[in-house]
PDB file of C-alpha atoms in Angstrom:
ATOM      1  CA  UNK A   1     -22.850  52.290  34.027  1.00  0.00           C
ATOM      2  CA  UNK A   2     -24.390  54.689  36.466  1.00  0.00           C
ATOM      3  CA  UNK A   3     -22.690  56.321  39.467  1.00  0.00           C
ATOM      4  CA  UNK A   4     -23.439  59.154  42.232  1.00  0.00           C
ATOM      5  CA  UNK A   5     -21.488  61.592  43.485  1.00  0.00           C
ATOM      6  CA  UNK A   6     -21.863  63.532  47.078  1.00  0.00           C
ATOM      7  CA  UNK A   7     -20.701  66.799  47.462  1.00  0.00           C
ATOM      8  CA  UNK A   8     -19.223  67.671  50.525  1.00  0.00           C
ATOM      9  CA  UNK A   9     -18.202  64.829  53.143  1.00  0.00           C
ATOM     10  CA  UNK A  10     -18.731  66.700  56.283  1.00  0.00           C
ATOM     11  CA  UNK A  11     -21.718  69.045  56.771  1.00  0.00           C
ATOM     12  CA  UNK A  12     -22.587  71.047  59.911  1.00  0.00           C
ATOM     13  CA  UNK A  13     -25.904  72.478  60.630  1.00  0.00           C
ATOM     14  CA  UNK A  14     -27.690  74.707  63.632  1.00  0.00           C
ATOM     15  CA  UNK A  15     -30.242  72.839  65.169  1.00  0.00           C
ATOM     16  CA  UNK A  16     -33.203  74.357  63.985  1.00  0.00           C
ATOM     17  CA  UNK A  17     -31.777  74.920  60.875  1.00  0.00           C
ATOM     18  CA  UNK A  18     -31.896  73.469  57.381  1.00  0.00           C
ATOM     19  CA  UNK A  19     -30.562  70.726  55.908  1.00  0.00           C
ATOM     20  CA  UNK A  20     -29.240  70.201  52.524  1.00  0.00           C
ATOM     21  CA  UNK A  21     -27.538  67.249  51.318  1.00  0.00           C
ATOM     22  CA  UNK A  22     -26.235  67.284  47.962  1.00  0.00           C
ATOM     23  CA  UNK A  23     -26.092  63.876  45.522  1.00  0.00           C
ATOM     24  CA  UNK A  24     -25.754  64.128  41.931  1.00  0.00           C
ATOM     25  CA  UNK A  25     -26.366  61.079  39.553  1.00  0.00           C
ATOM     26  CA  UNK A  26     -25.124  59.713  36.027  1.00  0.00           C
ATOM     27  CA  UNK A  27     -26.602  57.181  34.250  1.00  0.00           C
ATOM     28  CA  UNK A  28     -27.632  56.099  30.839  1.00  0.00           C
ATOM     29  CA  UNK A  29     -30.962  55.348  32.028  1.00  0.00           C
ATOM     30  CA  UNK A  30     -33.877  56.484  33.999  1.00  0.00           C
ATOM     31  CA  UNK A  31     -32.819  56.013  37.189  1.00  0.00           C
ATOM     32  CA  UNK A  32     -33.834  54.509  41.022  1.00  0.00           C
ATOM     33  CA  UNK A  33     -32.560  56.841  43.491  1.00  0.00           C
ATOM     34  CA  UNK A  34     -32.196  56.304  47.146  1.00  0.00           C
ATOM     35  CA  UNK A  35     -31.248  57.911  50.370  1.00  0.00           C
ATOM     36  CA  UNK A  36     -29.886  56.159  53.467  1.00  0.00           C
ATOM     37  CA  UNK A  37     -28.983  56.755  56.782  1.00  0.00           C
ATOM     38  CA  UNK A  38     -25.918  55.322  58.654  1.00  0.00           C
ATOM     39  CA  UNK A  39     -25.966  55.328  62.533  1.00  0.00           C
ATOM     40  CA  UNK A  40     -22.881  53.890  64.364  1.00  0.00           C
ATOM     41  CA  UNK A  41     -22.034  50.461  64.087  1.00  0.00           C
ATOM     42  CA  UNK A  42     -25.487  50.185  62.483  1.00  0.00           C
ATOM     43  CA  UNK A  43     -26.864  48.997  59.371  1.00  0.00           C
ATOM     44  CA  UNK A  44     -28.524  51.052  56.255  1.00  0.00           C
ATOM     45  CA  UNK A  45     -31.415  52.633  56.979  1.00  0.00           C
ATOM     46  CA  UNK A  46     -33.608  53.898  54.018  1.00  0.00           C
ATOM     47  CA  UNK A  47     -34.860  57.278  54.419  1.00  0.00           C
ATOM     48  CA  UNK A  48     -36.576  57.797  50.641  1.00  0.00           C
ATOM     49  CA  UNK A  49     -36.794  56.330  47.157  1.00  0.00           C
ATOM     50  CA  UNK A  50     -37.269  57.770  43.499  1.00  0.00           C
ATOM     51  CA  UNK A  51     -38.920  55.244  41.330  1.00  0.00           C
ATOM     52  CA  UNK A  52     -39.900  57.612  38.219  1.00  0.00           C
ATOM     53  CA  UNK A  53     -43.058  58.446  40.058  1.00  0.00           C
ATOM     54  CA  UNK A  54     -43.624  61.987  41.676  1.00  0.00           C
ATOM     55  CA  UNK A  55     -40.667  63.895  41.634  1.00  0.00           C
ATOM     56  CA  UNK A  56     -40.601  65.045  45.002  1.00  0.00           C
ATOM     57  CA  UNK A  57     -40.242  62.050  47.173  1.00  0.00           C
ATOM     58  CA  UNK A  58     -40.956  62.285  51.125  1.00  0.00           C
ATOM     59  CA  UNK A  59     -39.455  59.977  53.323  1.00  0.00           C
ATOM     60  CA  UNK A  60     -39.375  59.426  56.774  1.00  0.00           C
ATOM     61  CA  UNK A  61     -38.277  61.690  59.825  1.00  0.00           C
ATOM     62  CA  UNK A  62     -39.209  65.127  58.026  1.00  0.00           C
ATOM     63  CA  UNK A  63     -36.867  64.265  54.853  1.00  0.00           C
ATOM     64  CA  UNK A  64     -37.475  64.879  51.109  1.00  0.00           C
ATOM     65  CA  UNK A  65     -35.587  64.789  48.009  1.00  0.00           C
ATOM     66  CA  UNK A  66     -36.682  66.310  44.688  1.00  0.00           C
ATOM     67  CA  UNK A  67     -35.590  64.262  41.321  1.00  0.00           C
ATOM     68  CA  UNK A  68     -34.320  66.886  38.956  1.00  0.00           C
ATOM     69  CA  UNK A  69     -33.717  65.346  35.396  1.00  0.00           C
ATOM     70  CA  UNK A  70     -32.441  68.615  34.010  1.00  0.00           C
ATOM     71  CA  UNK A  71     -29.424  68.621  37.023  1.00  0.00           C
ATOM     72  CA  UNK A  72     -29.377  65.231  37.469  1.00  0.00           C
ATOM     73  CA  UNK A  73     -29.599  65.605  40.998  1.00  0.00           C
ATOM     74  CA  UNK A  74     -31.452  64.282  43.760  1.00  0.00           C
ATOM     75  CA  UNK A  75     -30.434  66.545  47.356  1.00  0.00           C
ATOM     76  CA  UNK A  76     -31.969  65.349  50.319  1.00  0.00           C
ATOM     77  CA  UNK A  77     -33.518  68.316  52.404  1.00  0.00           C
ATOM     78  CA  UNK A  78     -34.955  69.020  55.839  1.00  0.00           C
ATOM     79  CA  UNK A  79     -36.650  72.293  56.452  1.00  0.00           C
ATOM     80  CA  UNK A  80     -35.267  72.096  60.508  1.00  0.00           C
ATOM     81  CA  UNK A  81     -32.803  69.752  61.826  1.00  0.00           C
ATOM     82  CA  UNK A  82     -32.594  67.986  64.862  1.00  0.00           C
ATOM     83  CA  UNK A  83     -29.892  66.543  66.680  1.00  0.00           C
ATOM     84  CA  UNK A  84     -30.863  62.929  66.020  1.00  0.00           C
ATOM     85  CA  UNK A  85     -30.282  63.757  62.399  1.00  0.00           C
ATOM     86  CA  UNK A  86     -26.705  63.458  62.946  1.00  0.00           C
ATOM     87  CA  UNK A  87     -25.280  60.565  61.023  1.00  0.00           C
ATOM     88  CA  UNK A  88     -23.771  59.453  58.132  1.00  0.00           C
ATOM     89  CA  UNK A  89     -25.950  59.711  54.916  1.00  0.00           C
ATOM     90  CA  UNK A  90     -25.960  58.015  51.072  1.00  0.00           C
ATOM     91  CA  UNK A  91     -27.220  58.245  48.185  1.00  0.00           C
ATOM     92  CA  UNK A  92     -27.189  55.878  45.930  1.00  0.00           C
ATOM     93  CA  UNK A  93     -28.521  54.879  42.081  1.00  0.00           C
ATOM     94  CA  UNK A  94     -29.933  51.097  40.886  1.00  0.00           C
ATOM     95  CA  UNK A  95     -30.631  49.955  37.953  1.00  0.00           C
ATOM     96  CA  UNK A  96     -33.116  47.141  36.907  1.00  0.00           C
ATOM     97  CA  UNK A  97     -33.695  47.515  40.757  1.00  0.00           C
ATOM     98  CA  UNK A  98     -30.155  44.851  41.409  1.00  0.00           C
ATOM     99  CA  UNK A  99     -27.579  46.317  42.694  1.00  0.00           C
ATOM    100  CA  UNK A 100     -27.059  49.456  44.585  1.00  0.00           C
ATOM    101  CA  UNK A 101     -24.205  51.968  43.831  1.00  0.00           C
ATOM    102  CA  UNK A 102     -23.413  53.870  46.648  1.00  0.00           C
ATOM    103  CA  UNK A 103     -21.800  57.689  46.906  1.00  0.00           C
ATOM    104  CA  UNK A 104     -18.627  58.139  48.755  1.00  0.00           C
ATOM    105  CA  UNK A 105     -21.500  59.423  51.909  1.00  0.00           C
ATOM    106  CA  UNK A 106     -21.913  62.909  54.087  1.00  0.00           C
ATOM    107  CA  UNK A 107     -21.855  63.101  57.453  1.00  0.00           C
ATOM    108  CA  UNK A 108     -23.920  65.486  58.906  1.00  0.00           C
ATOM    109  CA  UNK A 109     -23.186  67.467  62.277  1.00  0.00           C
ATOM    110  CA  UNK A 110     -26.023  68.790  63.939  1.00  0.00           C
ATOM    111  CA  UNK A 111     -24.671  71.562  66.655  1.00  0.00           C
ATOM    112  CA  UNK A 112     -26.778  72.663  69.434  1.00  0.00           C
TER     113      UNK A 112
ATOM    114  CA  UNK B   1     -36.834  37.237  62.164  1.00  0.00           C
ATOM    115  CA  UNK B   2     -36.904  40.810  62.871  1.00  0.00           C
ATOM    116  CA  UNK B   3     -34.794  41.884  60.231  1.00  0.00           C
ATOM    117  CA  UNK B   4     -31.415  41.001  58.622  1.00  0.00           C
ATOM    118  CA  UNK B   5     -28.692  39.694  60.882  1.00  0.00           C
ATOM    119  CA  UNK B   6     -24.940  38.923  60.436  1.00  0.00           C
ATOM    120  CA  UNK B   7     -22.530  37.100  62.832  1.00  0.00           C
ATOM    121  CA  UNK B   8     -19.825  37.994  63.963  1.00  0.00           C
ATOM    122  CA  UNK B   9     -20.386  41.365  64.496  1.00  0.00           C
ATOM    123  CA  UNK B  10     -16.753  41.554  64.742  1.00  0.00           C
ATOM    124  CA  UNK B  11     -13.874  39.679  63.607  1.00  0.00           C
ATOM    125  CA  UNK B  12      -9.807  39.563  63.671  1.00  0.00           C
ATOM    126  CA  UNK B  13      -7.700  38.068  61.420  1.00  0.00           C
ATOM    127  CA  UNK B  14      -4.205  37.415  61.016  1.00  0.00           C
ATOM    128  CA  UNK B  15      -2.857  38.047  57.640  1.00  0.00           C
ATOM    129  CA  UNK B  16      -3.439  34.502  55.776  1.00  0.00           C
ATOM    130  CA  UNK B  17      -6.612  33.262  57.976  1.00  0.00           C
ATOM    131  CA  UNK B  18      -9.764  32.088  56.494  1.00  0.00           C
ATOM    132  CA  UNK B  19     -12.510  33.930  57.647  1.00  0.00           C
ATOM    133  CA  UNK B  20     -16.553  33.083  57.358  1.00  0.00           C
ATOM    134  CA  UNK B  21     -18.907  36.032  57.802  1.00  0.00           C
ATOM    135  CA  UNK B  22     -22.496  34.724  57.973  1.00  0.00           C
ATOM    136  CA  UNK B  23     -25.683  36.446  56.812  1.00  0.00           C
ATOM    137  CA  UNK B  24     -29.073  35.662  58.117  1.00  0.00           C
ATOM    138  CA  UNK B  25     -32.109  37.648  55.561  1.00  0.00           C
ATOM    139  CA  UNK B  26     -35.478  38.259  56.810  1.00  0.00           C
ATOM    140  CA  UNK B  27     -37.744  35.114  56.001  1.00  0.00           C
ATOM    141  CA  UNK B  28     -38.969  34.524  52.480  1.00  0.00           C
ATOM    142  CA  UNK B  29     -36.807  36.963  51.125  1.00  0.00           C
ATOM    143  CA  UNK B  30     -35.545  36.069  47.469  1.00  0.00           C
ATOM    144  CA  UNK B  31     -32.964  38.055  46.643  1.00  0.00           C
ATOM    145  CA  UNK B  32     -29.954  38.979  49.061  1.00  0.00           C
ATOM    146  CA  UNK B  33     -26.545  41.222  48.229  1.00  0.00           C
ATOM    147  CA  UNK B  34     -22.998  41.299  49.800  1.00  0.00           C
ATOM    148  CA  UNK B  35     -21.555  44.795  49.945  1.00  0.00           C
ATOM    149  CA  UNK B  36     -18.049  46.149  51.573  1.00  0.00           C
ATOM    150  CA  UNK B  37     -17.556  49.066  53.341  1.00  0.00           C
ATOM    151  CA  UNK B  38     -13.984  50.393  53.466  1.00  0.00           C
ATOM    152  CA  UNK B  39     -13.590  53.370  56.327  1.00  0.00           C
ATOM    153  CA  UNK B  40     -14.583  56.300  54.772  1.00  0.00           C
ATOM    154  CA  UNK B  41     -15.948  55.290  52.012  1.00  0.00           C
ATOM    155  CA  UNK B  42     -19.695  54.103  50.833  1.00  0.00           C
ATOM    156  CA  UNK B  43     -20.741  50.478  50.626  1.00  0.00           C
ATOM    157  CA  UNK B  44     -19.237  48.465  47.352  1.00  0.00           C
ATOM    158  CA  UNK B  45     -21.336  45.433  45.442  1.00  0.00           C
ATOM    159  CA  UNK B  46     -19.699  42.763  46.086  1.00  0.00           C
ATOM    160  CA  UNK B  47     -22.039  40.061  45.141  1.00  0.00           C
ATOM    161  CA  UNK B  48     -25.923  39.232  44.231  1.00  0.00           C
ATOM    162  CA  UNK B  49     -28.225  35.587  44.655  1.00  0.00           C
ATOM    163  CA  UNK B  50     -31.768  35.235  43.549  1.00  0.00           C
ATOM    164  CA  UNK B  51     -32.751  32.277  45.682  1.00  0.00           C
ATOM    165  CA  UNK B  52     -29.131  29.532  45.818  1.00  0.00           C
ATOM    166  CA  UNK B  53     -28.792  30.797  42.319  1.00  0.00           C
ATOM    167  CA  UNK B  54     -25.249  33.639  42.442  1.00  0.00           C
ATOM    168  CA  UNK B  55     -26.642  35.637  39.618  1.00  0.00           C
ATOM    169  CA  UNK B  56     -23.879  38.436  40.015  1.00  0.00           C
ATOM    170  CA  UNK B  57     -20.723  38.113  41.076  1.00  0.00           C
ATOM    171  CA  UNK B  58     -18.671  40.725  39.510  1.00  0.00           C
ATOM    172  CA  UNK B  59     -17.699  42.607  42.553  1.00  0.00           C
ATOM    173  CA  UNK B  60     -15.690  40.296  44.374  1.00  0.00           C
ATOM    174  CA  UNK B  61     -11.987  41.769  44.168  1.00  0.00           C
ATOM    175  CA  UNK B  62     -10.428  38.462  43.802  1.00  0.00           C
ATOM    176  CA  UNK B  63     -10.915  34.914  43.426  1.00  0.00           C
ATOM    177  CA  UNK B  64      -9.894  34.767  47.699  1.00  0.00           C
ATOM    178  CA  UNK B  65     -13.561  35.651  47.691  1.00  0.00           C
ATOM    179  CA  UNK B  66     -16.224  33.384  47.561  1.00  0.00           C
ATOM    180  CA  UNK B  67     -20.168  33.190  48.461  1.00  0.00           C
ATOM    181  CA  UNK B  68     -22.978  30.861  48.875  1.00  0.00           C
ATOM    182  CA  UNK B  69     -26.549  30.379  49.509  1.00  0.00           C
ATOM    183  CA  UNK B  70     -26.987  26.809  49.121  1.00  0.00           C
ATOM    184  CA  UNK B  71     -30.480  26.478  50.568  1.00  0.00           C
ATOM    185  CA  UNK B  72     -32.088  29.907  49.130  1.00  0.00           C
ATOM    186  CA  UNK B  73     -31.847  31.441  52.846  1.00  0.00           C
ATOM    187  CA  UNK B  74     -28.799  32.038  54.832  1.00  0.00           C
ATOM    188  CA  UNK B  75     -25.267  33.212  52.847  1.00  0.00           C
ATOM    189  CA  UNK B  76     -21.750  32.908  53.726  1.00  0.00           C
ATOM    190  CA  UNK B  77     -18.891  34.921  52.605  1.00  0.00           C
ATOM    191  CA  UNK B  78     -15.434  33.175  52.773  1.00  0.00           C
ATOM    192  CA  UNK B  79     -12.535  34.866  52.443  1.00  0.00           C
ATOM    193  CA  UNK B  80      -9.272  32.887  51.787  1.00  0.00           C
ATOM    194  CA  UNK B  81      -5.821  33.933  52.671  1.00  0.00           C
ATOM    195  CA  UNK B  82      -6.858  37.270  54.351  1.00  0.00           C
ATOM    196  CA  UNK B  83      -4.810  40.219  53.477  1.00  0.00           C
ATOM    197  CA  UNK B  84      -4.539  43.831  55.210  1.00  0.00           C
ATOM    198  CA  UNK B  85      -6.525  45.376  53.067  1.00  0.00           C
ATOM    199  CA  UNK B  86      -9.369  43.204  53.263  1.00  0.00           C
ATOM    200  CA  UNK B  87     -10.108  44.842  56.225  1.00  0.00           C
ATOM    201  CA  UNK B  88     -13.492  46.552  56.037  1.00  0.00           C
ATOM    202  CA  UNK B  89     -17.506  46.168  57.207  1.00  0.00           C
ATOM    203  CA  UNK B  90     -19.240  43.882  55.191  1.00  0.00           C
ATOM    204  CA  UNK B  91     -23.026  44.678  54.605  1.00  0.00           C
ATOM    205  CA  UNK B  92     -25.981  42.284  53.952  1.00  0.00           C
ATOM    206  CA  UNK B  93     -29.286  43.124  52.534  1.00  0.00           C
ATOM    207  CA  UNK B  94     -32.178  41.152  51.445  1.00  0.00           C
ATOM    208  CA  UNK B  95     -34.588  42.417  49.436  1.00  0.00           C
ATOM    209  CA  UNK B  96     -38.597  40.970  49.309  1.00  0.00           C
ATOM    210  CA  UNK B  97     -38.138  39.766  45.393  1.00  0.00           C
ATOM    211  CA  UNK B  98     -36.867  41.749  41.983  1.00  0.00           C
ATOM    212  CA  UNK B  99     -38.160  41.887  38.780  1.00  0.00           C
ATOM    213  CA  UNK B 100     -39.444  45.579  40.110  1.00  0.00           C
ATOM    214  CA  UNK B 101     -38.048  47.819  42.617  1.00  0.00           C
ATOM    215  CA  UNK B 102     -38.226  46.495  45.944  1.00  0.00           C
ATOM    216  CA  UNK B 103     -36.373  47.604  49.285  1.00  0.00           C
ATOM    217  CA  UNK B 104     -33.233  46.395  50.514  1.00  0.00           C
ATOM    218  CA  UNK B 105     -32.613  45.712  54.157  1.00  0.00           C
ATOM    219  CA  UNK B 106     -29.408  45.506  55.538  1.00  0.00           C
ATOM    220  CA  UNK B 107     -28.132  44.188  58.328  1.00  0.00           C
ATOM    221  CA  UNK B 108     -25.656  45.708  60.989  1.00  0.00           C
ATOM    222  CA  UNK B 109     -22.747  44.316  59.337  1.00  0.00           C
ATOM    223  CA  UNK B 110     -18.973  42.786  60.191  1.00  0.00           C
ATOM    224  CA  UNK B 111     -15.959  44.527  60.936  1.00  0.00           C
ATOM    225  CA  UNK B 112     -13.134  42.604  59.756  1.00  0.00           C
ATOM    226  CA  UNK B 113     -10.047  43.418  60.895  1.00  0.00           C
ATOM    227  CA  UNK B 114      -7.283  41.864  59.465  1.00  0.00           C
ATOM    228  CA  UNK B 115      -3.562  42.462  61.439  1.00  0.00           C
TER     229      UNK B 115
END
């Protein structure tokens, strides 16, 4: 069985400033890892994928994520935020690339 | 189509209604997932079809829940007997094919609201 866990369900950054959006994994396997966005009353967006290639994944609108084995982690980063950014975010694992299993999500505040 | 699209995008219940939440996938896409969304909380596998065929169904909470995908494209999720805590978004995503890793794409989802 695999699961994620997100730490902290509200974050609040400077604009300008940098992002950091913690997700830790377990699973008995190598992992897929994902991030996705949430906008309101919108759908999933994905922002970046781990699929046991590089470890340091780059995904769309500035984001990366490293895949860290050793911590099982996967934090999202952004080296400056912007207020677009704000929204709700996931991670979340898959296995034999079915399924997703989400974390319980983060929203991020981006304050001017 | 554009991408994934669900109807309605909103929907009220009485406690004990039958609701159908329709899912439309992007064209030629095999595989397609239900999730649900409770407030707060991250999106929940609710079930999985490759093609008509319902190859995972171990997330629906009860047997009031029921899918189909009888000609390989658009789904339908029924739920039976609505009760309050049914209430929730319920996510769609289609995905290109499996076997390997491809990307899911989900649609805007439906709020169900169930009084």
């Amino acid at each position: 069985a695999q699961s994620v866990t997100q730490l902290g369900s509200h974050v609040s950054v400077s604009e300008g400033a940098l992002v950091l959006l913690r997700c830790n994994y377990s699973s008995s396997v190598p992992p897929y890892l994902f991030w996705y966005v949430q906008y309101p009353n919108q759908g999933l967006q994905l922002l970046l994928k781990y699929t046991s290639a590089a470890t340091l994944v780059k995904g769309i609108n500035g984001f990366e994520a490293e895949f860290k084995k050793s911590e099982t982690s996967f934090h999202l980063t952004k080296p400056s935020a912007h207020m677009s950014d704000a929204a709700e975010y996931f991670c979340a694992v898959s296995l034999a690339a079915r399924q997703l299993t989400f974390g319980s999500g983060t929203q991020l505040t981006v304050l001017p | 189509g554009a991408g994934v699209s669900q109807s309605p995008r909103y929907k009220v219940a009485k406690r004990g209604q039958d609701v159908a939440l329709r899912c439309d996938p992007i064209s030629g896409h095999v595989s397609l997932f239900w999730y649900q969304q409770a407030l707060g909380q991250g999106p929940e596998f609710l079930t999985y079809f490759q093609n008509e065929a319902q190859l995972d169904k171990s997330g629906l909470p009860s047997d009031r829940f029921f899918a189909e995908r009888p000609e390989g494209s658009v789904s339908t999720l029924k739920i039976q007997r609505t009760q309050q805590e049914d209430s929730a978004v319920y996510l769609c995503a289609s995905s290109l094919r499996t076997g390997t890793y491809n990307e899911q794409f989900f649609g805007p989802g439906t709020r169900l609201t169930v009084l």
